[in-house]
XYZ file of C-alpha atoms in Angstrom:
784
model
C 25.105 -31.837 -2.872
C 27.911 -33.150 -5.173
C 25.391 -34.491 -7.534
C 23.590 -30.863 -7.798
C 26.944 -29.165 -8.432
C 27.532 -31.809 -11.210
C 23.641 -31.227 -12.856
C 24.043 -27.385 -12.406
C 27.197 -27.604 -14.238
C 26.046 -29.228 -17.310
C 22.517 -27.059 -17.389
C 24.865 -23.851 -17.552
C 27.143 -26.073 -20.697
C 23.821 -26.565 -22.441
C 22.407 -23.561 -21.789
C 25.470 -21.893 -23.873
C 27.928 -21.343 -21.138
C 30.589 -19.768 -23.550
C 32.235 -16.335 -23.513
C 29.218 -14.631 -24.509
C 25.718 -15.491 -25.123
C 25.140 -16.566 -28.536
C 21.988 -15.171 -30.693
C 19.795 -18.060 -31.602
C 16.843 -18.692 -33.926
C 14.793 -19.909 -31.191
C 11.802 -20.940 -34.044
C 14.158 -23.085 -36.275
C 15.307 -24.954 -33.111
C 12.211 -25.557 -31.489
C 9.353 -24.643 -33.283
C 6.706 -21.729 -33.209
C 5.442 -20.508 -29.561
C 2.066 -21.658 -28.186
C 0.596 -21.336 -25.104
C 0.621 -24.526 -23.234
C -2.079 -26.482 -20.596
C 0.742 -26.304 -17.507
C -2.428 -27.776 -15.017
C -2.013 -31.357 -14.143
C -4.092 -33.088 -11.337
C -1.227 -35.568 -10.113
C 2.411 -35.846 -10.436
C 4.298 -38.851 -11.334
C 6.991 -40.586 -9.178
C 10.167 -38.178 -9.450
C 8.561 -35.240 -10.582
C 8.879 -31.524 -8.911
C 5.890 -30.041 -7.094
C 5.183 -26.542 -8.115
C 2.896 -25.926 -5.194
C 5.089 -27.699 -2.815
C 8.696 -27.188 -3.936
C 9.170 -24.574 -6.514
C 6.591 -22.096 -5.040
C 8.000 -21.628 -2.029
C 11.386 -20.450 -3.101
C 9.830 -18.188 -5.582
C 7.867 -16.918 -2.485
C 11.157 -16.522 -0.521
C 13.013 -14.903 -3.001
C 11.475 -13.811 -6.306
C 7.890 -11.954 -4.944
C 10.452 -9.570 -2.913
C 10.647 -7.494 -6.029
C 7.981 -9.455 -8.459
C 4.497 -8.844 -6.818
C 1.949 -6.153 -7.588
C 2.037 -3.380 -10.081
C 5.070 -2.079 -9.338
C 6.837 -5.814 -10.835
C 9.751 -4.904 -13.105
C 8.357 -5.794 -16.660
C 4.960 -6.696 -15.274
C 6.118 -9.969 -14.190
C 4.396 -11.303 -11.166
C 5.938 -14.037 -9.500
C 3.187 -14.144 -6.632
C 0.860 -16.602 -8.489
C 1.204 -19.676 -11.196
C -1.134 -17.710 -12.988
C 1.253 -14.596 -13.224
C 4.188 -17.153 -14.079
C 2.300 -18.239 -17.050
C 1.173 -14.963 -17.767
C 4.640 -13.417 -18.388
C 6.674 -10.390 -18.835
C 5.410 -6.903 -20.681
C 7.727 -4.126 -22.111
C 4.701 -1.552 -20.872
C 5.122 -0.054 -17.489
C 1.959 0.211 -15.527
C 3.439 3.597 -13.442
C 3.631 6.171 -16.632
C 3.237 9.612 -15.319
C 4.065 11.001 -18.567
C 1.160 9.242 -21.036
C -1.580 11.449 -22.492
C -3.783 8.976 -22.651
C -5.150 6.050 -20.586
C -3.526 2.450 -21.233
C -5.582 -0.430 -21.115
C -5.707 -2.244 -17.620
C -3.461 -5.440 -17.517
C -4.925 -6.575 -14.045
C -3.963 -10.350 -13.104
C -7.121 -12.427 -12.756
C -9.293 -10.034 -14.352
C -8.458 -8.212 -17.360
C -7.612 -11.820 -19.270
C -8.896 -15.148 -18.636
C -6.483 -17.426 -20.351
C -2.709 -17.302 -21.320
C -3.509 -16.409 -25.113
C -5.229 -13.390 -24.232
C -2.240 -12.072 -22.467
C -0.134 -12.846 -25.338
C -2.992 -10.863 -27.450
C -2.030 -8.167 -24.660
C 1.626 -8.190 -25.572
C 2.711 -10.155 -23.037
C 5.776 -12.483 -24.059
C 6.687 -16.014 -22.206
C 8.861 -16.535 -19.481
C 8.423 -20.400 -19.754
C 9.261 -22.521 -22.392
C 6.315 -22.376 -25.387
C 7.907 -24.419 -28.121
C 9.336 -27.610 -28.387
C 8.295 -29.838 -25.314
C 11.985 -31.145 -24.447
C 14.340 -30.808 -21.602
C 16.933 -28.589 -23.412
C 14.226 -26.351 -24.833
C 12.666 -25.982 -21.407
C 15.923 -24.736 -20.234
C 17.456 -22.796 -23.197
C 14.195 -21.323 -24.490
C 13.048 -20.202 -21.028
C 13.677 -16.372 -19.697
C 13.618 -17.592 -16.435
C 16.215 -20.254 -16.465
C 18.328 -17.930 -18.847
C 17.965 -14.879 -15.768
C 18.714 -17.504 -13.091
C 21.780 -18.842 -14.972
C 23.084 -15.885 -15.677
C 23.202 -15.152 -11.992
C 25.422 -17.838 -11.257
C 27.701 -17.416 -14.120
C 27.746 -13.389 -12.810
C 27.541 -13.586 -9.283
C 27.564 -10.382 -7.278
C 30.766 -9.251 -5.274
C 30.326 -10.396 -1.648
C 32.115 -7.049 -0.279
C 31.316 -3.541 -0.515
C 28.369 -1.428 -2.009
C 27.636 -2.234 -5.508
C 28.799 0.177 -8.488
C 26.380 2.622 -8.967
C 27.063 2.721 -12.977
C 26.171 -0.868 -13.413
C 22.513 -1.319 -11.478
C 19.731 0.787 -11.540
C 17.894 1.291 -8.152
C 15.074 4.091 -8.779
C 11.440 3.151 -9.103
C 11.854 5.892 -12.199
C 14.108 3.812 -14.478
C 13.192 2.324 -17.277
C 13.523 -1.560 -17.328
C 14.607 -3.726 -20.408
C 12.311 -6.523 -20.629
C 14.013 -9.059 -23.179
C 11.897 -11.771 -24.577
C 14.108 -15.203 -25.752
C 14.804 -13.291 -28.658
C 16.386 -10.750 -27.619
C 17.851 -12.195 -24.357
C 21.338 -13.080 -25.815
C 21.931 -9.114 -27.003
C 20.505 -8.077 -23.223
C 22.566 -10.707 -21.193
C 25.993 -9.665 -23.274
C 25.032 -5.539 -22.667
C 24.170 -6.319 -19.015
C 26.019 -9.650 -17.903
C 25.244 -8.332 -14.001
C 21.416 -8.279 -14.542
C 20.982 -11.878 -13.674
C 18.331 -12.760 -11.064
C 17.832 -12.002 -8.305
C 18.409 -8.465 -9.714
C 21.538 -6.678 -7.519
C 21.336 -9.371 -5.021
C 22.694 -12.882 -4.617
C 21.271 -15.945 -6.170
C 19.869 -18.961 -5.309
C 21.793 -21.576 -3.411
C 22.473 -24.726 -5.591
C 19.974 -26.397 -4.038
C 16.764 -24.032 -5.173
C 18.126 -23.381 -8.232
C 18.675 -27.149 -8.695
C 14.961 -27.637 -7.974
C 13.666 -24.670 -9.903
C 15.602 -25.651 -12.871
C 14.522 -29.765 -12.563
C 10.875 -28.206 -12.584
C 11.468 -26.045 -15.600
C 13.228 -29.084 -17.364
C 10.276 -31.560 -16.870
C 7.503 -29.081 -18.594
C 6.732 -26.347 -15.414
C 3.528 -28.225 -14.486
C 1.152 -26.796 -11.977
C -0.187 -29.114 -9.573
C -1.819 -26.499 -7.478
C -5.400 -26.579 -6.737
C -7.692 -24.799 -5.113
C -10.011 -26.280 -2.588
C -12.652 -24.582 -0.485
C -13.508 -26.104 2.837
C -17.045 -26.606 3.680
C -17.180 -23.959 6.388
C -15.618 -21.574 3.501
C -18.179 -22.837 0.688
C -20.983 -22.139 3.750
C -19.647 -18.505 4.707
C -19.365 -17.884 0.740
C -23.266 -18.731 0.552
C -24.287 -16.618 3.458
C -22.600 -13.660 2.793
C -23.357 -13.941 -1.199
C -27.002 -14.271 -0.322
C -26.976 -11.079 1.881
C -25.066 -8.995 -0.533
C -27.579 -10.215 -3.560
C -31.013 -9.699 -1.551
C -33.459 -8.163 -4.179
C -34.930 -4.946 -2.162
C -33.933 -1.457 -3.417
C -32.619 -0.902 -0.261
C -30.300 -3.683 -0.017
C -29.117 -3.153 -3.492
C -28.030 0.539 -2.358
C -26.589 -0.699 0.827
C -24.677 -3.665 -1.099
C -23.481 -1.263 -3.500
C -22.142 1.369 -1.127
C -20.124 -1.379 1.095
C -18.867 -3.108 -2.309
C -17.265 0.314 -3.496
C -15.312 0.535 -0.103
C -14.250 -3.040 0.163
C -13.320 -3.781 -3.172
C -9.902 -3.200 -2.818
C -9.034 -5.088 -0.185
C -8.660 -8.483 1.309
C -11.733 -10.262 3.008
C -11.226 -12.616 5.765
C -13.828 -15.135 7.275
C -13.436 -14.794 10.820
C -11.773 -18.089 12.701
C -10.961 -19.515 9.408
C -7.240 -20.294 8.458
C -5.439 -17.034 8.389
C -3.868 -17.782 4.674
C -7.555 -17.837 3.245
C -8.393 -14.346 1.622
C -11.293 -13.249 -0.894
C -11.915 -10.137 -3.035
C -15.458 -8.914 -2.716
C -16.392 -8.238 -6.796
C -19.043 -7.926 -9.269
C -19.795 -11.014 -11.683
C -22.137 -11.772 -14.438
C -22.986 -15.304 -12.983
C -25.062 -15.941 -9.928
C -23.951 -17.376 -6.636
C -23.288 -21.276 -7.521
C -21.741 -20.671 -11.089
C -18.195 -20.422 -12.160
C -17.547 -16.729 -11.234
C -17.223 -14.337 -14.645
C -15.533 -11.070 -13.074
C -16.977 -7.544 -14.731
C -13.788 -5.753 -15.922
C -14.705 -2.188 -14.985
C -11.798 -0.111 -14.345
C -13.493 1.562 -11.455
C -16.294 -0.113 -8.522
C -18.713 2.523 -9.869
C -18.154 1.926 -13.551
C -21.450 0.866 -15.618
C -21.445 -3.069 -15.341
C -22.747 -2.860 -19.422
C -25.537 -6.002 -17.988
C -28.805 -5.999 -16.792
C -28.113 -7.869 -13.537
C -24.769 -8.520 -12.108
C -24.417 -10.406 -8.496
C -21.866 -9.807 -5.777
C -19.255 -12.632 -5.601
C -16.821 -13.475 -2.842
C -13.670 -14.763 -5.474
C -10.824 -16.417 -3.427
C -7.469 -14.688 -3.457
C -4.807 -16.915 -5.186
C -1.864 -15.163 -5.296
C 0.573 -14.944 -2.248
C 0.260 -12.166 0.293
C 2.691 -9.230 0.106
C 2.460 -6.810 2.760
C 2.502 -4.113 0.466
C -1.287 -4.507 -0.566
C -2.376 -6.583 2.320
C -5.325 -4.543 4.299
C -7.606 -7.031 6.126
C -11.512 -6.401 6.338
C -12.944 -9.237 8.384
C -16.624 -11.005 7.752
C -18.326 -12.768 11.020
C -22.000 -13.125 11.841
C -21.329 -10.230 13.944
C -20.428 -7.843 11.044
C -23.264 -8.965 9.303
C -25.295 -8.442 12.698
C -23.649 -4.871 12.754
C -24.760 -4.225 8.910
C -28.292 -4.810 10.066
C -28.174 -2.608 12.897
C -26.548 0.169 10.640
C -28.284 0.338 7.183
C -31.568 -1.848 8.281
C -32.702 -1.200 11.497
C -33.168 2.770 10.590
C -36.052 3.380 8.720
C -34.981 5.699 5.433
C -36.589 4.658 2.358
C -34.989 4.177 -1.113
C -37.412 4.838 -3.946
C -35.200 4.712 -6.861
C -31.543 3.676 -7.292
C -28.773 5.969 -8.572
C -27.116 5.306 -12.105
C -23.733 3.827 -12.717
C -21.298 6.912 -14.214
C -18.325 8.622 -13.789
C -20.262 11.770 -12.499
C -22.208 9.204 -10.201
C -18.839 8.168 -8.569
C -17.362 11.477 -8.679
C -19.974 12.592 -5.794
C -20.367 10.035 -3.413
C -22.367 12.257 -1.354
C -25.426 13.002 -3.799
C -24.767 9.498 -5.434
C -25.782 8.208 -1.853
C -27.742 10.633 -0.322
C -30.572 8.616 0.416
C -27.996 6.552 3.374
C -28.257 9.348 6.255
C -24.566 10.356 6.510
C -24.391 9.593 10.193
C -24.727 6.014 8.981
C -22.352 6.028 6.503
C -19.664 7.962 8.433
C -20.213 5.411 11.023
C -19.772 2.274 8.931
C -16.329 4.060 8.027
C -15.444 4.763 11.547
C -15.651 1.143 12.265
C -12.732 0.190 10.266
C -10.795 2.947 9.706
C -7.638 2.476 9.559
C -8.696 -0.476 6.933
C -10.180 2.741 5.129
C -7.480 4.912 5.451
C -5.068 1.955 4.416
C -6.945 1.893 0.903
C -5.308 5.194 -0.171
C -1.778 4.256 1.743
C -1.664 0.417 0.395
C -3.949 1.014 -2.530
C -2.286 1.186 -6.326
C -2.026 5.289 -5.907
C 0.486 5.245 -3.409
C 3.578 4.504 -5.450
C 6.244 6.673 -5.875
C 7.290 10.217 -4.461
C 4.931 12.163 -6.898
C 2.090 10.741 -5.420
C 3.202 10.660 -1.896
C 4.809 14.220 -1.290
C 1.164 15.319 -1.260
C 1.567 14.287 2.893
C 3.773 14.713 5.972
C 6.452 12.255 6.857
C 4.605 11.649 9.887
C 1.219 12.750 11.224
C -1.815 11.663 13.200
C -5.543 11.509 12.238
C -8.619 11.731 14.159
C -12.334 11.955 13.408
C -15.208 14.225 13.909
C -17.744 12.760 15.922
C -20.399 11.495 13.931
C -23.353 12.636 16.214
C -24.055 16.348 16.363
C -27.134 18.686 16.372
C -26.466 20.091 12.401
C -27.143 16.986 10.397
C -30.101 18.863 8.356
C -28.388 22.057 8.133
C -25.381 20.064 6.846
C -27.642 17.682 4.768
C -29.063 21.459 3.520
C -25.504 22.337 2.214
C -24.682 19.331 0.609
C -27.754 19.622 -1.781
C -27.267 23.023 -2.029
C -23.374 23.032 -3.445
C -23.844 19.729 -5.083
C -21.393 21.065 -8.179
C -18.813 21.985 -6.027
C -18.514 18.149 -4.502
C -17.808 17.045 -7.395
C -14.050 15.172 -7.975
C -11.734 15.093 -10.722
C -13.335 11.000 -11.695
C -16.137 12.871 -13.077
C -14.065 13.709 -16.205
C -13.114 10.012 -16.250
C -9.869 9.648 -18.218
C -10.665 12.116 -20.626
C -9.484 15.278 -18.414
C -6.546 17.453 -19.817
C -3.415 18.047 -18.445
C -4.948 21.616 -17.187
C -8.113 20.166 -16.295
C -7.121 20.268 -12.161
C -8.022 23.865 -12.713
C -11.561 23.679 -12.512
C -11.542 21.173 -9.304
C -9.016 23.698 -7.578
C -11.949 26.200 -7.791
C -14.366 23.830 -6.911
C -12.465 22.515 -4.207
C -11.920 26.487 -2.708
C -15.401 27.257 -3.151
C -16.495 24.153 -1.124
C -13.982 24.936 2.012
C -15.608 28.633 1.707
C -19.169 27.196 2.024
C -18.002 24.722 4.958
C -16.570 27.886 6.721
C -19.797 29.869 6.355
C -21.801 26.497 7.531
C -19.312 26.264 10.532
C -19.705 30.007 11.517
C -23.558 29.173 11.417
C -23.914 26.345 13.494
C -20.990 25.077 15.873
C -20.080 28.625 16.419
C -23.276 29.300 18.185
C -22.285 26.646 20.777
C -18.858 28.581 21.386
C -16.593 26.469 19.030
C -15.353 22.978 19.069
C -14.778 20.803 22.399
C -13.414 17.679 22.665
C -16.695 16.309 22.685
C -16.520 17.212 18.893
C -13.955 14.216 18.623
C -15.355 10.634 18.198
C -13.934 8.728 20.859
C -14.073 4.989 19.532
C -17.548 4.800 21.580
C -14.840 3.892 24.394
C -12.927 1.134 23.019
C -12.918 0.969 19.417
C -8.960 1.948 18.554
C -9.554 3.019 15.050
C -10.082 6.215 16.892
C -6.653 7.685 16.540
C -4.434 6.654 13.683
C -0.553 7.533 12.686
C 0.326 7.570 9.242
C 4.260 7.189 7.790
C 5.495 8.265 4.895
C 8.594 6.723 3.676
C 9.310 8.958 0.705
C 7.675 6.851 -1.778
C 5.706 4.592 0.087
C 3.514 4.836 3.686
C 2.469 3.260 6.465
C -0.973 3.276 8.558
C -0.755 2.164 12.210
C -3.507 2.369 15.051
C -2.761 4.635 17.971
C -0.841 8.455 18.442
C 3.035 7.022 17.937
C 5.969 8.747 18.201
C 6.358 12.494 19.303
C 3.846 15.377 18.248
C 3.944 15.762 14.713
C 4.300 18.871 12.789
C 0.686 18.949 11.867
C -2.688 16.222 11.990
C -5.640 15.794 10.260
C -9.020 15.654 11.648
C -11.429 14.309 9.337
C -15.174 14.534 8.978
C -17.019 12.058 7.002
C -17.532 14.499 3.578
C -13.579 14.614 3.558
C -12.986 11.036 4.502
C -15.663 10.225 1.598
C -14.221 12.215 -0.786
C -10.258 10.882 -0.125
C -11.759 7.507 -0.733
C -13.533 8.200 -3.742
C -10.617 10.304 -5.005
C -7.834 8.156 -4.221
C -9.126 4.855 -4.226
C -12.487 4.070 -5.766
C -11.998 6.863 -8.509
C -8.501 6.813 -9.286
C -6.953 4.736 -12.212
C -3.712 3.316 -12.148
C -3.697 3.311 -16.024
C -4.789 6.697 -16.281
C -3.149 9.918 -18.051
C -1.146 12.218 -16.974
C -3.910 14.909 -16.587
C -6.091 12.088 -14.216
C -2.746 11.764 -12.392
C -2.182 15.365 -11.634
C -5.506 16.344 -11.052
C -5.955 13.573 -8.304
C -2.636 15.003 -6.795
C -3.582 18.610 -6.643
C -6.821 17.914 -5.175
C -5.405 15.808 -2.587
C -3.774 19.119 -1.652
C -7.143 20.345 -0.532
C -8.601 17.852 0.975
C -5.757 17.505 3.416
C -6.059 21.481 3.953
C -9.255 20.787 4.678
C -8.367 17.913 7.801
C -5.639 20.649 8.869
C -8.075 23.851 9.228
C -10.207 20.993 11.423
C -7.317 20.960 13.169
C -6.746 24.279 13.944
C -10.265 25.084 14.985
C -9.900 23.387 17.929
C -6.411 25.369 18.783
C -6.642 29.015 19.987
C -7.467 31.791 17.665
C -4.971 33.771 18.417
C -2.116 30.524 17.374
C -3.590 29.391 14.329
C -1.729 31.886 11.710
C 1.568 31.498 12.901
C 1.099 27.548 13.248
C -0.470 27.492 9.714
C 2.702 29.525 8.603
C 5.132 26.880 9.842
C 3.722 24.248 7.853
C 4.124 26.132 4.797
C 6.819 28.348 3.925
C 7.894 30.174 0.732
C 6.297 30.065 -2.353
C 2.889 28.843 -2.830
C 1.917 29.273 0.674
C -0.558 26.481 0.399
C -2.591 27.861 -2.565
C -4.630 28.841 -0.162
C -6.774 32.334 0.866
C -5.557 32.836 4.791
C -9.667 33.781 5.257
C -9.798 29.920 5.638
C -7.910 29.606 8.581
C -11.208 30.965 10.444
C -8.912 33.426 12.852
C -12.379 34.297 14.620
C -13.847 31.007 15.046
C -13.917 30.292 19.089
C -12.841 26.819 20.519
C -14.036 25.669 23.674
C -10.688 23.669 24.367
C -9.169 24.964 27.601
C -5.437 25.488 27.188
C -3.107 25.728 30.018
C 0.720 25.340 28.078
C 2.349 27.352 25.969
C 2.536 24.816 23.079
C -0.801 24.792 22.382
C -0.808 21.850 20.105
C 1.031 19.359 22.299
C -1.371 20.468 24.980
C -4.296 19.814 22.602
C -3.074 16.215 21.911
C -2.145 15.317 25.729
C -5.875 16.268 26.354
C -6.897 13.632 23.183
C -4.951 11.318 24.588
C -6.813 11.502 28.115
C -9.925 11.671 26.434
C -9.580 8.614 24.314
C -9.112 6.535 26.972
C -9.071 2.799 26.218
C -9.849 3.863 22.193
C -6.402 5.031 22.070
C -4.437 2.133 20.869
C -1.448 1.461 23.688
C 2.045 2.396 22.858
C 4.229 -0.390 21.922
C 6.898 0.769 24.227
C 5.912 -0.389 28.283
C 4.594 1.815 30.253
C 7.545 2.742 32.362
C 9.673 3.448 29.275
C 7.052 6.074 28.204
C 8.448 7.365 31.748
C 11.767 7.395 31.100
C 12.248 4.362 33.198
C 12.473 1.238 31.011
C 13.165 -1.747 32.821
C 14.772 -3.778 29.830
C 18.002 -2.274 29.364
C 18.030 -2.814 25.134
C 14.172 -1.039 25.463
C 16.051 1.792 27.330
C 18.970 2.306 24.923
C 16.219 2.205 21.830
C 14.066 4.237 23.337
C 16.403 6.783 23.762
C 17.628 6.367 20.282
C 14.274 7.955 19.140
C 15.294 10.920 20.761
C 17.840 11.732 18.305
C 17.462 14.171 15.309
C 18.676 16.347 12.934
C 22.082 15.757 11.433
C 22.713 13.252 14.367
C 20.166 10.373 12.086
C 21.453 11.383 8.518
C 23.064 8.203 8.202
C 19.813 6.460 8.192
C 17.047 5.520 5.106
C 13.785 6.723 5.702
C 12.684 3.485 7.013
C 15.104 0.609 8.274
C 14.626 -2.749 10.395
C 16.584 -3.170 13.217
C 17.477 -7.010 14.650
C 19.200 -6.804 18.177
C 20.860 -10.035 18.667
C 20.345 -11.154 22.420
C 22.479 -13.280 24.201
C 19.187 -15.519 25.172
C 18.519 -15.770 21.566
C 15.404 -14.220 21.759
C 16.121 -11.432 19.274
C 14.155 -8.114 19.314
C 13.195 -6.067 16.225
C 13.173 -2.532 15.846
C 11.834 0.056 13.024
C 13.913 3.230 12.662
C 11.912 5.991 10.750
C 13.431 8.935 9.761
C 10.948 11.584 9.199
C 11.986 14.127 6.560
C 11.117 17.669 7.804
C 9.831 19.659 4.745
C 9.202 23.412 4.432
C 6.440 23.120 2.370
C 4.539 20.373 1.137
C 1.965 22.065 -1.707
C 4.657 21.755 -4.388
C 4.444 18.344 -6.345
C 8.122 18.306 -7.517
C 11.746 19.492 -5.921
C 11.316 17.673 -2.585
C 15.044 17.888 -2.434
C 14.996 21.600 -2.164
C 12.246 21.990 0.715
C 13.940 19.421 2.727
C 15.317 20.844 6.014
C 17.956 18.070 7.384
C 18.647 19.842 10.422
C 14.877 19.182 11.660
C 14.552 15.666 10.734
C 13.288 13.334 13.529
C 13.639 10.137 14.296
C 10.684 7.540 15.347
C 11.575 4.351 16.926
C 8.725 1.627 17.516
C 9.485 -1.890 18.814
C 8.051 -4.537 15.999
C 7.486 -3.574 12.643
C 5.832 -0.464 10.707
C 5.874 -0.415 7.211
C 6.279 -2.873 3.802
C 9.153 -1.775 2.179
C 12.439 -2.138 4.138
C 15.264 0.313 2.727
C 17.967 -1.618 4.865
C 18.410 -4.068 7.709
C 20.918 -3.933 10.736
C 22.158 -6.459 12.543
C 23.601 -5.510 15.706
C 24.437 -7.673 18.911
C 23.177 -6.485 22.102
C 26.653 -5.896 23.879
C 27.153 -3.571 20.763
C 24.071 -1.483 21.058
C 26.098 1.699 22.261
C 28.643 0.985 19.722
C 26.031 1.205 16.989
C 24.359 4.240 18.377
C 27.481 6.076 18.657
C 28.538 5.492 15.446
C 25.167 6.434 14.039
C 25.456 9.920 15.526
C 29.139 10.387 14.347
C 28.521 9.242 10.954
C 28.826 12.517 9.504
C 31.526 11.696 6.045
C 30.724 9.975 3.253
C 33.823 7.788 4.639
C 32.168 7.226 8.238
C 28.782 6.162 6.361
C 30.580 3.589 4.547
C 32.106 2.586 7.712
C 29.096 2.356 9.506
C 27.109 0.471 6.899
C 29.482 -2.090 6.531
C 29.755 -2.647 10.258
C 26.632 -2.979 10.774
C 24.214 -3.052 7.982
C 23.159 -6.030 5.662
C 23.954 -4.683 2.185
C 22.250 -5.912 -1.089
C 25.439 -8.054 -1.934
C 25.755 -9.759 1.333
C 25.005 -13.601 1.247
C 23.271 -13.219 4.800
C 20.696 -10.852 3.006
C 18.458 -13.798 2.179
C 18.442 -15.388 5.658
C 17.957 -11.681 7.444
C 14.814 -11.222 5.160
C 13.721 -15.035 6.161
C 14.079 -14.330 9.645
C 12.216 -11.001 9.415
C 9.357 -12.088 7.345
C 8.691 -14.998 9.860
C 8.780 -12.885 12.790
C 6.095 -10.703 11.259
C 3.924 -13.678 10.610
C 4.044 -14.472 14.347
C 3.354 -11.093 15.387
C 1.017 -9.997 12.962
C -0.926 -13.016 12.094
C -3.554 -12.703 9.314
C -2.332 -9.289 8.845
C 1.016 -9.921 7.711
C 2.431 -10.169 4.245
C 6.124 -10.909 2.707
C 8.069 -7.640 2.810
C 9.235 -5.996 -0.469
C 12.640 -5.211 -1.746
C 11.962 -2.934 -4.093
C 13.193 0.010 -2.385
C 16.288 -1.690 -0.430
C 19.288 1.071 -1.025
C 22.694 0.277 -2.447
C 24.562 1.800 0.626
């Protein structure tokens, strides 16, 4: 350890450790910048390994913030390719741009470092003279680490708000090496990791030595024989030549392109992306770089390929779809055992993508719907974990906690439904029809289409299901008696969200019942058709149109409830002006329901019946059965279960999502997710959420294990202190009491134990969720 301390002191000295950072002419000192080939097949003795020594440090300390689209300065450290690409001054998320920006998707929009330089990314590794001194002195990464060593965080109290930025909407300063001295002198506290404790000396020594040695990459992709076999089998399936196979492959691809494919029984760290390539199986992949999966590929013939995921898996973008022989057999059963015929393939265009019911009309709707239902959590996760769902502006279109059910795909009115879709083709178009050319007021046209569709849908229901006496529980999909995708819970944590199987928590304020057109159109609005690099007009149109899709699902729920209760329930969801921007005739107040009610609270009564109806298709509660009956055997569970009954101002001290570690006397520590569900009087607005918040109606959901990808805070409490913790939580009503509460039970950003705590949570997460687990993100970790 003494050698490490001496070495680090030396590095700081040669890097210019004076009172202030000195402005330098790096070109004069070390020559011109030139991207380097850093790949190396075999390390010589004494060299630091990127794959075995450096990458584990970056994964544990850096990608908690530097991963995915919201990585500060677009510096993605979850792969060597991202590190070598460097950083950019252009933000991905920009709600004010009037025209679409050029995409900068890692692994897609450029194939080498020079192409990224041409897109205005600058290096964070030394690209000048190859020497030990230049490799440190001319590296933004090295200088950021050394700056943290020179100016460490204070270990007590919360960080000064005027010195640090924690809002996602803050603009980052992204200095290149030529700008670094000015930046460092202006912001000495901004060393990396930002607003968190620095690397320990051993970690710092490893990374800086690796940089000093030229930052070589010894990581190599080696596919196993079984992986190659599975890839070949699936690529052969997707690339069969018949018209039917081509249309089915396109449909599947447009729904799977965003997720992570995993081969069943293969190692749980191997994932793939389903992509379109100019090259056939057996050749090197040349991915087609379209923004949307339905954009014209601009080649006469392309091939579906499975491309290995080369970055570390982070939880916020990780949702898994499993390929197996059983899956392939299911596809054959769904799509090929049915005798529908394809005589012509649809075009690739924005218009085709904006109306999937028309584009894929040749495939019967019950087949497509069953394909989606089989893995409903995956497809709902697409618009929860996809790039659209970042930031409060995108997510305030949904409630903080709500449940999702699905209509039964089998009913007696398929032919009439198809007739309605055909006759109303024009009003089924989504805002994606205009691509990235939609104006700031372009959303108004699609608002009119959406209202027209809801009126036509109401008419359809009156002419069909009303004749049978209205909806019954049989109109809810029961997961075929076993599939636990039948019921989902969605939690919104202000500017992030989570999808879980089952009906978690108390009966929510509202819920959605999704039918096929609704589920399909949500996917094409928020996943397939959404461009994160798009204009403000595109983003506003997507947000406002989602209002109507959400309302469609809510109206479906109301139609199951007593007709004389619907108006009152609806008005409790939307209070004040802009009462949903809806015509009350859409509530179908005269539409009958065949569900029988025996309790005054008809909504709670309905879900009580639904839970019984779903049976084994309802994912079991994470609480023991006795806990659900208020008779927990485990003392800690009993205390935590009662904690979940707190609400309103009693829980005001909690952020929207916190992880609690209960340190047990037997060392088998327990984990709970504390989810504060904000009550909003109306979510028909885009802005001013604080004015619609009703804190006295907030609720708390406590769940054993993990919920969410972006913890806002960590708490660590000894088993014997739980009662004290809960009493302090309830009584923390003043600023001083809250500060004392965080200091006593919380792990603040500057707490030296925060990294150890994060490491422990990540490790436990992997144990609990296996291949579905990814590394947690710290971008939303609050300064409390």
